[in-house]
């Protein structure tokens, strides 16, 4: 659905995007992660045809976003990182206005119901909550009945409940057959939603894989924390494969190691018939992988 090959874009002497290459398959949620200033937004703005690349090749369903801009805008919806509407414009008016831009728009009444906006159709934009505004921007990105949609930092500033509701909406969008290109800083969001992720740092793709694949690359250790009625021998814990440290504090023992350490630790508990109280095992997360990949 989307192809980006050796994309480069500079602003004066600063090279914002320096040879980015990736492709997005039809029907997937493809994530882009990276630090502030890494080139994420410039990349998706080039994909949307809002900026012209200096060099490189971009295709959206086989079309050039610059040369075929009118045709691309009819099959690609965009929710920008920073979006605003006129304060007194109502939800109904915004949907009617944007629907008028397309020859064959989606049914905006059904779209409003699907996104939970049907009870707010006559509410002015300025009086909407943050979550309601984001729902409206998603609706406006989908009003043209696109085959693909770009969502750039759509949950920034939302409270946890509104963020999770928005995630469900994105999953529903994909389930309807729309391809999603998602730019985010929220690791939990990327780990839950994305089929594949490109990590962009200093204008280049430093890794591209599934969330699980990125996590498998990290060198971050696993941590086991527990208290036991029957103490385990320190030598047995030190001998667990992959163990890098064993410490004791406030009646709890902490073992640092790898996945192999966790597996061997569980077997050790079973052999010794020891019950570990308050057992906690920290999983390696996409946060850990991201820090490794952008360190």
mmCIF file of C-alpha atoms in Angstrom:
data_model
loop_
_atom_site.group_PDB
_atom_site.id
_atom_site.type_symbol
_atom_site.label_atom_id
_atom_site.label_comp_id
_atom_site.label_asym_id
_atom_site.label_seq_id
_atom_site.Cartn_x
_atom_site.Cartn_y
_atom_site.Cartn_z
ATOM 1 C CA UNK A 1 0.000 0.000 0.000
ATOM 2 C CA UNK A 2 2.837 2.422 0.881
ATOM 3 C CA UNK A 3 6.414 2.238 -0.418
ATOM 4 C CA UNK A 4 9.220 4.533 0.724
ATOM 5 C CA UNK A 5 12.668 4.061 -0.825
ATOM 6 C CA UNK A 6 15.789 6.029 0.124
ATOM 7 C CA UNK A 7 13.795 9.106 1.185
ATOM 8 C CA UNK A 8 15.910 12.198 1.893
ATOM 9 C CA UNK A 9 14.792 15.636 3.027
ATOM 10 C CA UNK A 10 16.898 18.527 4.343
ATOM 11 C CA UNK A 11 16.047 21.926 5.777
ATOM 12 C CA UNK A 12 19.035 24.078 4.949
ATOM 13 C CA UNK A 13 22.107 22.349 6.368
ATOM 14 C CA UNK A 14 20.057 20.034 8.595
ATOM 15 C CA UNK A 15 19.237 16.648 7.082
ATOM 16 C CA UNK A 16 15.912 15.689 8.660
ATOM 17 C CA UNK A 17 15.473 12.424 6.735
ATOM 18 C CA UNK A 18 18.549 10.598 5.507
ATOM 19 C CA UNK A 19 17.769 7.534 3.399
ATOM 20 C CA UNK A 20 14.593 6.132 4.997
ATOM 21 C CA UNK A 21 13.232 2.955 3.403
ATOM 22 C CA UNK A 22 10.191 0.891 4.427
ATOM 23 C CA UNK A 23 6.972 -0.531 3.015
ATOM 24 C CA UNK A 24 3.511 -0.899 4.516
ATOM 25 C CA UNK A 25 1.430 -3.896 3.526
ATOM 26 C CA UNK A 26 -2.255 -3.494 2.790
ATOM 27 C CA UNK A 27 -4.372 -4.036 5.902
ATOM 28 C CA UNK A 28 -1.618 -3.746 8.502
ATOM 29 C CA UNK A 29 -0.935 -1.230 11.247
ATOM 30 C CA UNK A 30 2.612 -0.032 10.666
ATOM 31 C CA UNK A 31 4.224 2.014 13.441
ATOM 32 C CA UNK A 32 6.966 4.617 13.341
ATOM 33 C CA UNK A 33 8.890 5.276 16.563
ATOM 34 C CA UNK A 34 11.746 7.655 17.250
ATOM 35 C CA UNK A 35 13.006 10.504 19.431
ATOM 36 C CA UNK A 36 11.861 14.083 18.947
ATOM 37 C CA UNK A 37 13.476 15.500 15.822
ATOM 38 C CA UNK A 38 14.266 12.045 14.419
ATOM 39 C CA UNK A 39 12.426 12.743 11.139
ATOM 40 C CA UNK A 40 9.159 10.872 11.783
ATOM 41 C CA UNK A 41 6.736 13.669 10.976
ATOM 42 C CA UNK A 42 8.726 14.832 7.956
ATOM 43 C CA UNK A 43 8.618 11.265 6.645
ATOM 44 C CA UNK A 44 4.836 10.898 6.914
ATOM 45 C CA UNK A 45 4.267 14.420 5.564
ATOM 46 C CA UNK A 46 6.234 13.363 2.474
ATOM 47 C CA UNK A 47 4.108 10.213 2.249
ATOM 48 C CA UNK A 48 0.980 12.384 2.394
ATOM 49 C CA UNK A 49 2.310 14.750 -0.276
ATOM 50 C CA UNK A 50 2.381 17.685 2.136
ATOM 51 C CA UNK A 51 6.130 18.013 1.581
ATOM 52 C CA UNK A 52 8.165 17.183 -1.493
ATOM 53 C CA UNK A 53 11.199 14.963 -0.836
ATOM 54 C CA UNK A 54 14.609 16.103 -2.015
ATOM 55 C CA UNK A 55 15.362 12.639 -3.386
ATOM 56 C CA UNK A 56 13.911 9.149 -3.089
ATOM 57 C CA UNK A 57 10.796 7.367 -4.234
ATOM 58 C CA UNK A 58 7.391 7.278 -2.529
ATOM 59 C CA UNK A 59 4.313 5.449 -3.752
ATOM 60 C CA UNK A 60 0.853 5.198 -2.199
ATOM 61 C CA UNK A 61 -1.112 2.453 -3.931
ATOM 62 C CA UNK A 62 1.286 2.929 -6.847
ATOM 63 C CA UNK A 63 0.787 6.715 -7.018
ATOM 64 C CA UNK A 64 3.312 9.516 -6.457
ATOM 65 C CA UNK A 65 2.012 11.725 -3.583
ATOM 66 C CA UNK A 66 3.380 14.861 -5.278
ATOM 67 C CA UNK A 67 2.791 14.219 -8.988
ATOM 68 C CA UNK A 68 -0.543 12.461 -8.350
ATOM 69 C CA UNK A 69 -1.518 14.531 -5.321
ATOM 70 C CA UNK A 70 -5.235 14.880 -6.131
ATOM 71 C CA UNK A 71 -5.639 11.133 -6.623
ATOM 72 C CA UNK A 72 -3.652 10.331 -3.465
ATOM 73 C CA UNK A 73 -5.816 12.628 -1.316
ATOM 74 C CA UNK A 74 -8.830 10.562 -2.358
ATOM 75 C CA UNK A 75 -7.408 7.307 -1.046
ATOM 76 C CA UNK A 76 -5.232 8.503 1.878
ATOM 77 C CA UNK A 77 -6.668 10.066 5.040
ATOM 78 C CA UNK A 78 -4.420 12.097 7.349
ATOM 79 C CA UNK A 79 -4.642 13.077 11.022
ATOM 80 C CA UNK A 80 -1.782 15.473 11.660
ATOM 81 C CA UNK A 81 0.289 15.806 14.826
ATOM 82 C CA UNK A 82 -1.204 19.223 15.559
ATOM 83 C CA UNK A 83 -4.742 19.800 14.353
ATOM 84 C CA UNK A 84 -7.304 22.490 15.105
ATOM 85 C CA UNK A 85 -10.682 23.604 13.808
ATOM 86 C CA UNK A 86 -12.547 26.881 14.177
ATOM 87 C CA UNK A 87 -13.749 27.146 17.755
ATOM 88 C CA UNK A 88 -17.446 27.601 16.920
ATOM 89 C CA UNK A 89 -17.632 24.937 14.237
ATOM 90 C CA UNK A 90 -19.856 22.105 15.409
ATOM 91 C CA UNK A 91 -19.078 18.436 14.912
ATOM 92 C CA UNK A 92 -21.949 18.166 12.403
ATOM 93 C CA UNK A 93 -20.697 21.167 10.426
ATOM 94 C CA UNK A 94 -17.137 19.840 10.339
ATOM 95 C CA UNK A 95 -18.294 16.446 9.073
ATOM 96 C CA UNK A 96 -20.577 18.025 6.453
ATOM 97 C CA UNK A 97 -17.777 20.344 5.297
ATOM 98 C CA UNK A 98 -15.163 17.636 4.933
ATOM 99 C CA UNK A 99 -17.636 15.264 3.271
ATOM 100 C CA UNK A 100 -18.235 17.922 0.625
ATOM 101 C CA UNK A 101 -14.585 17.628 -0.480
ATOM 102 C CA UNK A 102 -15.120 14.112 -1.870
ATOM 103 C CA UNK A 103 -17.193 12.711 -4.699
ATOM 104 C CA UNK A 104 -18.007 9.548 -2.777
ATOM 105 C CA UNK A 105 -17.571 10.260 0.954
ATOM 106 C CA UNK A 106 -18.297 7.832 3.731
ATOM 107 C CA UNK A 107 -21.678 8.144 5.437
ATOM 108 C CA UNK A 108 -20.685 10.701 8.040
ATOM 109 C CA UNK A 109 -23.739 9.978 10.177
ATOM 110 C CA UNK A 110 -22.733 6.317 10.444
ATOM 111 C CA UNK A 111 -19.110 7.374 10.979
ATOM 112 C CA UNK A 112 -20.137 9.658 13.844
ATOM 113 C CA UNK A 113 -22.026 6.809 15.467
ATOM 114 C CA UNK A 114 -19.128 4.412 15.003
ATOM 115 C CA UNK A 115 -16.745 6.877 16.692
ATOM 116 C CA UNK A 116 -19.087 7.806 19.525
ATOM 117 C CA UNK A 117 -19.760 11.326 18.249
ATOM 118 C CA UNK A 118 -23.484 11.033 17.497
ATOM 119 C CA UNK A 119 -24.379 12.564 20.876
ATOM 120 C CA UNK A 120 -22.079 15.536 20.227
ATOM 121 C CA UNK A 121 -23.044 16.520 16.682
ATOM 122 C CA UNK A 122 -24.227 19.985 17.709
ATOM 123 C CA UNK A 123 -21.381 20.664 20.146
ATOM 124 C CA UNK A 124 -18.865 23.325 19.124
ATOM 125 C CA UNK A 125 -15.273 22.239 18.641
ATOM 126 C CA UNK A 126 -13.990 24.416 21.497
ATOM 127 C CA UNK A 127 -16.306 22.643 23.950
ATOM 128 C CA UNK A 128 -15.211 19.108 23.075
ATOM 129 C CA UNK A 129 -12.948 17.149 25.429
ATOM 130 C CA UNK A 130 -9.499 16.087 24.283
ATOM 131 C CA UNK A 131 -10.701 12.565 23.564
ATOM 132 C CA UNK A 132 -13.727 13.828 21.641
ATOM 133 C CA UNK A 133 -11.518 16.084 19.512
ATOM 134 C CA UNK A 134 -9.289 13.140 18.668
ATOM 135 C CA UNK A 135 -12.345 11.089 17.690
ATOM 136 C CA UNK A 136 -13.449 13.938 15.447
ATOM 137 C CA UNK A 137 -10.029 14.168 13.778
ATOM 138 C CA UNK A 138 -10.077 10.426 13.159
ATOM 139 C CA UNK A 139 -13.547 10.815 11.650
ATOM 140 C CA UNK A 140 -12.319 13.627 9.382
ATOM 141 C CA UNK A 141 -9.367 11.461 8.300
ATOM 142 C CA UNK A 142 -11.842 8.681 7.395
ATOM 143 C CA UNK A 143 -14.574 10.818 5.844
ATOM 144 C CA UNK A 144 -13.199 10.277 2.336
ATOM 145 C CA UNK A 145 -13.555 6.497 2.749
ATOM 146 C CA UNK A 146 -9.758 6.062 2.316
ATOM 147 C CA UNK A 147 -7.835 2.863 1.709
ATOM 148 C CA UNK A 148 -5.086 4.039 4.077
ATOM 149 C CA UNK A 149 -4.800 6.565 6.895
ATOM 150 C CA UNK A 150 -1.878 8.333 8.592
ATOM 151 C CA UNK A 151 -2.307 8.932 12.333
ATOM 152 C CA UNK A 152 0.428 11.137 13.828
ATOM 153 C CA UNK A 153 0.619 11.224 17.656
ATOM 154 C CA UNK A 154 -3.134 10.785 17.981
ATOM 155 C CA UNK A 155 -3.177 10.062 21.746
ATOM 156 C CA UNK A 156 -0.771 12.757 22.962
ATOM 157 C CA UNK A 157 -2.261 14.507 26.001
ATOM 158 C CA UNK A 158 -5.123 12.052 26.491
ATOM 159 C CA UNK A 159 -5.893 10.494 29.861
ATOM 160 C CA UNK A 160 -5.434 6.703 30.176
ATOM 161 C CA UNK A 161 -9.106 5.866 29.574
ATOM 162 C CA UNK A 162 -9.400 8.121 26.511
ATOM 163 C CA UNK A 163 -6.119 6.696 25.188
ATOM 164 C CA UNK A 164 -7.334 3.111 25.458
ATOM 165 C CA UNK A 165 -10.683 4.011 23.883
ATOM 166 C CA UNK A 166 -8.757 5.559 20.979
ATOM 167 C CA UNK A 167 -6.669 2.383 20.604
ATOM 168 C CA UNK A 168 -9.879 0.388 20.260
ATOM 169 C CA UNK A 169 -10.992 2.806 17.548
ATOM 170 C CA UNK A 170 -7.741 2.275 15.630
ATOM 171 C CA UNK A 171 -8.212 -1.483 15.853
ATOM 172 C CA UNK A 172 -11.756 -1.057 14.517
ATOM 173 C CA UNK A 173 -10.432 1.068 11.632
ATOM 174 C CA UNK A 174 -7.997 -1.673 10.642
ATOM 175 C CA UNK A 175 -10.711 -4.310 11.014
ATOM 176 C CA UNK A 176 -12.741 -2.384 8.424
ATOM 177 C CA UNK A 177 -9.925 -2.920 5.895
ATOM 178 C CA UNK A 178 -8.077 0.395 6.198
ATOM 179 C CA UNK A 179 -4.265 0.346 6.289
ATOM 180 C CA UNK A 180 -2.864 2.431 9.171
ATOM 181 C CA UNK A 181 0.481 4.256 9.323
ATOM 182 C CA UNK A 182 0.849 5.215 12.996
ATOM 183 C CA UNK A 183 3.423 7.638 14.402
ATOM 184 C CA UNK A 184 3.674 7.488 18.182
ATOM 185 C CA UNK A 185 5.843 8.122 21.239
ATOM 186 C CA UNK A 186 3.777 5.772 23.423
ATOM 187 C CA UNK A 187 5.503 2.405 23.624
ATOM 188 C CA UNK A 188 2.487 0.613 25.071
ATOM 189 C CA UNK A 189 0.434 1.950 22.165
ATOM 190 C CA UNK A 190 2.913 0.681 19.587
ATOM 191 C CA UNK A 191 3.279 -2.700 21.287
ATOM 192 C CA UNK A 192 -0.492 -3.223 21.405
ATOM 193 C CA UNK A 193 -1.477 -1.923 17.977
ATOM 194 C CA UNK A 194 1.350 -2.382 15.493
ATOM 195 C CA UNK A 195 2.005 -5.395 13.302
ATOM 196 C CA UNK A 196 5.464 -4.005 12.453
ATOM 197 C CA UNK A 197 7.482 -1.014 13.621
ATOM 198 C CA UNK A 198 10.226 1.090 12.062
ATOM 199 C CA UNK A 199 12.483 2.843 14.569
ATOM 200 C CA UNK A 200 13.813 6.094 13.094
ATOM 201 C CA UNK A 201 16.746 7.857 14.725
ATOM 202 C CA UNK A 202 18.667 10.820 13.301
ATOM 203 C CA UNK A 203 16.776 10.542 10.041
ATOM 204 C CA UNK A 204 17.521 6.855 9.442
ATOM 205 C CA UNK A 205 15.736 3.553 10.057
ATOM 206 C CA UNK A 206 17.756 1.836 12.776
ATOM 207 C CA UNK A 207 15.462 -1.193 13.114
ATOM 208 C CA UNK A 208 12.360 -2.627 11.443
ATOM 209 C CA UNK A 209 10.576 -5.627 12.895
ATOM 210 C CA UNK A 210 7.504 -6.825 14.742
ATOM 211 C CA UNK A 211 7.159 -5.575 18.341
ATOM 212 C CA UNK A 212 8.191 -9.035 19.571
ATOM 213 C CA UNK A 213 11.153 -9.060 17.193
ATOM 214 C CA UNK A 214 12.374 -5.685 18.463
ATOM 215 C CA UNK A 215 12.018 -6.846 22.058
ATOM 216 C CA UNK A 216 14.039 -9.992 21.297
ATOM 217 C CA UNK A 217 16.928 -7.782 20.138
ATOM 218 C CA UNK A 218 17.306 -5.943 23.422
ATOM 219 C CA UNK A 219 20.103 -6.641 25.880
ATOM 220 C CA UNK A 220 17.996 -5.510 28.846
ATOM 221 C CA UNK A 221 18.037 -8.074 31.659
ATOM 222 C CA UNK A 222 15.065 -9.848 33.243
ATOM 223 C CA UNK A 223 14.562 -9.338 36.975
ATOM 224 C CA UNK A 224 13.096 -11.849 39.450
ATOM 225 C CA UNK A 225 12.033 -10.539 42.856
ATOM 226 C CA UNK A 226 10.658 -12.769 45.621
ATOM 227 C CA UNK A 227 10.507 -13.635 49.313
ATOM 228 C CA UNK A 228 10.703 -17.272 50.452
ATOM 229 C CA UNK A 229 9.789 -18.944 53.743
ATOM 230 C CA UNK A 230 12.607 -21.408 53.076
ATOM 231 C CA UNK A 231 15.673 -19.473 51.908
ATOM 232 C CA UNK A 232 17.371 -20.626 48.724
ATOM 233 C CA UNK A 233 21.134 -21.037 48.746
ATOM 234 C CA UNK A 234 22.960 -18.084 47.258
ATOM 235 C CA UNK A 235 25.216 -20.531 45.389
ATOM 236 C CA UNK A 236 22.185 -22.120 43.692
ATOM 237 C CA UNK A 237 20.955 -18.711 42.535
ATOM 238 C CA UNK A 238 24.410 -17.685 41.311
ATOM 239 C CA UNK A 239 24.593 -20.947 39.338
ATOM 240 C CA UNK A 240 21.379 -20.306 37.389
ATOM 241 C CA UNK A 241 22.180 -19.874 33.668
ATOM 242 C CA UNK A 242 22.385 -16.240 32.638
ATOM 243 C CA UNK A 243 22.455 -14.851 36.192
ATOM 244 C CA UNK A 244 24.319 -11.542 36.383
ATOM 245 C CA UNK A 245 23.500 -10.430 39.937
ATOM 246 C CA UNK A 246 21.860 -11.655 43.159
ATOM 247 C CA UNK A 247 20.972 -9.147 45.871
ATOM 248 C CA UNK A 248 18.946 -9.226 49.090
ATOM 249 C CA UNK A 249 17.075 -6.274 50.584
ATOM 250 C CA UNK A 250 14.134 -5.804 52.966
ATOM 251 C CA UNK A 251 13.488 -9.537 53.157
ATOM 252 C CA UNK A 252 13.343 -9.959 49.392
ATOM 253 C CA UNK A 253 15.831 -11.534 47.002
ATOM 254 C CA UNK A 254 16.385 -10.046 43.549
ATOM 255 C CA UNK A 255 17.944 -12.102 40.753
ATOM 256 C CA UNK A 256 18.969 -10.386 37.524
ATOM 257 C CA UNK A 257 19.481 -12.463 34.402
ATOM 258 C CA UNK A 258 17.868 -13.611 31.153
ATOM 259 C CA UNK A 259 14.900 -15.695 29.994
ATOM 260 C CA UNK A 260 17.016 -18.772 30.675
ATOM 261 C CA UNK A 261 17.464 -17.566 34.263
ATOM 262 C CA UNK A 262 13.694 -17.333 34.720
ATOM 263 C CA UNK A 263 13.106 -20.844 33.359
ATOM 264 C CA UNK A 264 15.829 -22.349 35.557
ATOM 265 C CA UNK A 265 14.564 -20.431 38.603
ATOM 266 C CA UNK A 266 11.061 -21.877 38.232
ATOM 267 C CA UNK A 267 12.524 -25.399 38.003
ATOM 268 C CA UNK A 268 14.653 -24.724 41.104
ATOM 269 C CA UNK A 269 11.567 -23.736 43.098
ATOM 270 C CA UNK A 270 9.833 -26.964 42.060
ATOM 271 C CA UNK A 271 12.822 -29.170 42.941
ATOM 272 C CA UNK A 272 13.233 -27.582 46.366
ATOM 273 C CA UNK A 273 9.474 -27.385 47.018
ATOM 274 C CA UNK A 274 9.917 -23.718 47.910
ATOM 275 C CA UNK A 275 7.027 -21.245 47.729
ATOM 276 C CA UNK A 276 8.081 -17.810 46.509
ATOM 277 C CA UNK A 277 5.854 -15.160 48.064
ATOM 278 C CA UNK A 278 5.146 -11.970 46.132
ATOM 279 C CA UNK A 279 6.972 -13.336 43.085
ATOM 280 C CA UNK A 280 7.525 -10.656 40.435
ATOM 281 C CA UNK A 281 9.201 -11.187 37.079
ATOM 282 C CA UNK A 282 9.746 -8.077 34.969
ATOM 283 C CA UNK A 283 9.296 -8.668 31.267
ATOM 284 C CA UNK A 284 11.461 -6.912 28.745
ATOM 285 C CA UNK A 285 9.233 -4.329 27.073
ATOM 286 C CA UNK A 286 9.226 -2.274 23.912
ATOM 287 C CA UNK A 287 10.440 0.608 26.104
ATOM 288 C CA UNK A 288 13.627 -1.364 26.822
ATOM 289 C CA UNK A 289 14.097 -2.245 23.166
ATOM 290 C CA UNK A 290 13.504 1.351 22.088
ATOM 291 C CA UNK A 291 16.111 2.670 24.532
ATOM 292 C CA UNK A 292 18.603 0.092 23.296
ATOM 293 C CA UNK A 293 17.957 0.913 19.652
ATOM 294 C CA UNK A 294 18.193 4.706 20.101
ATOM 295 C CA UNK A 295 20.902 4.859 22.767
#
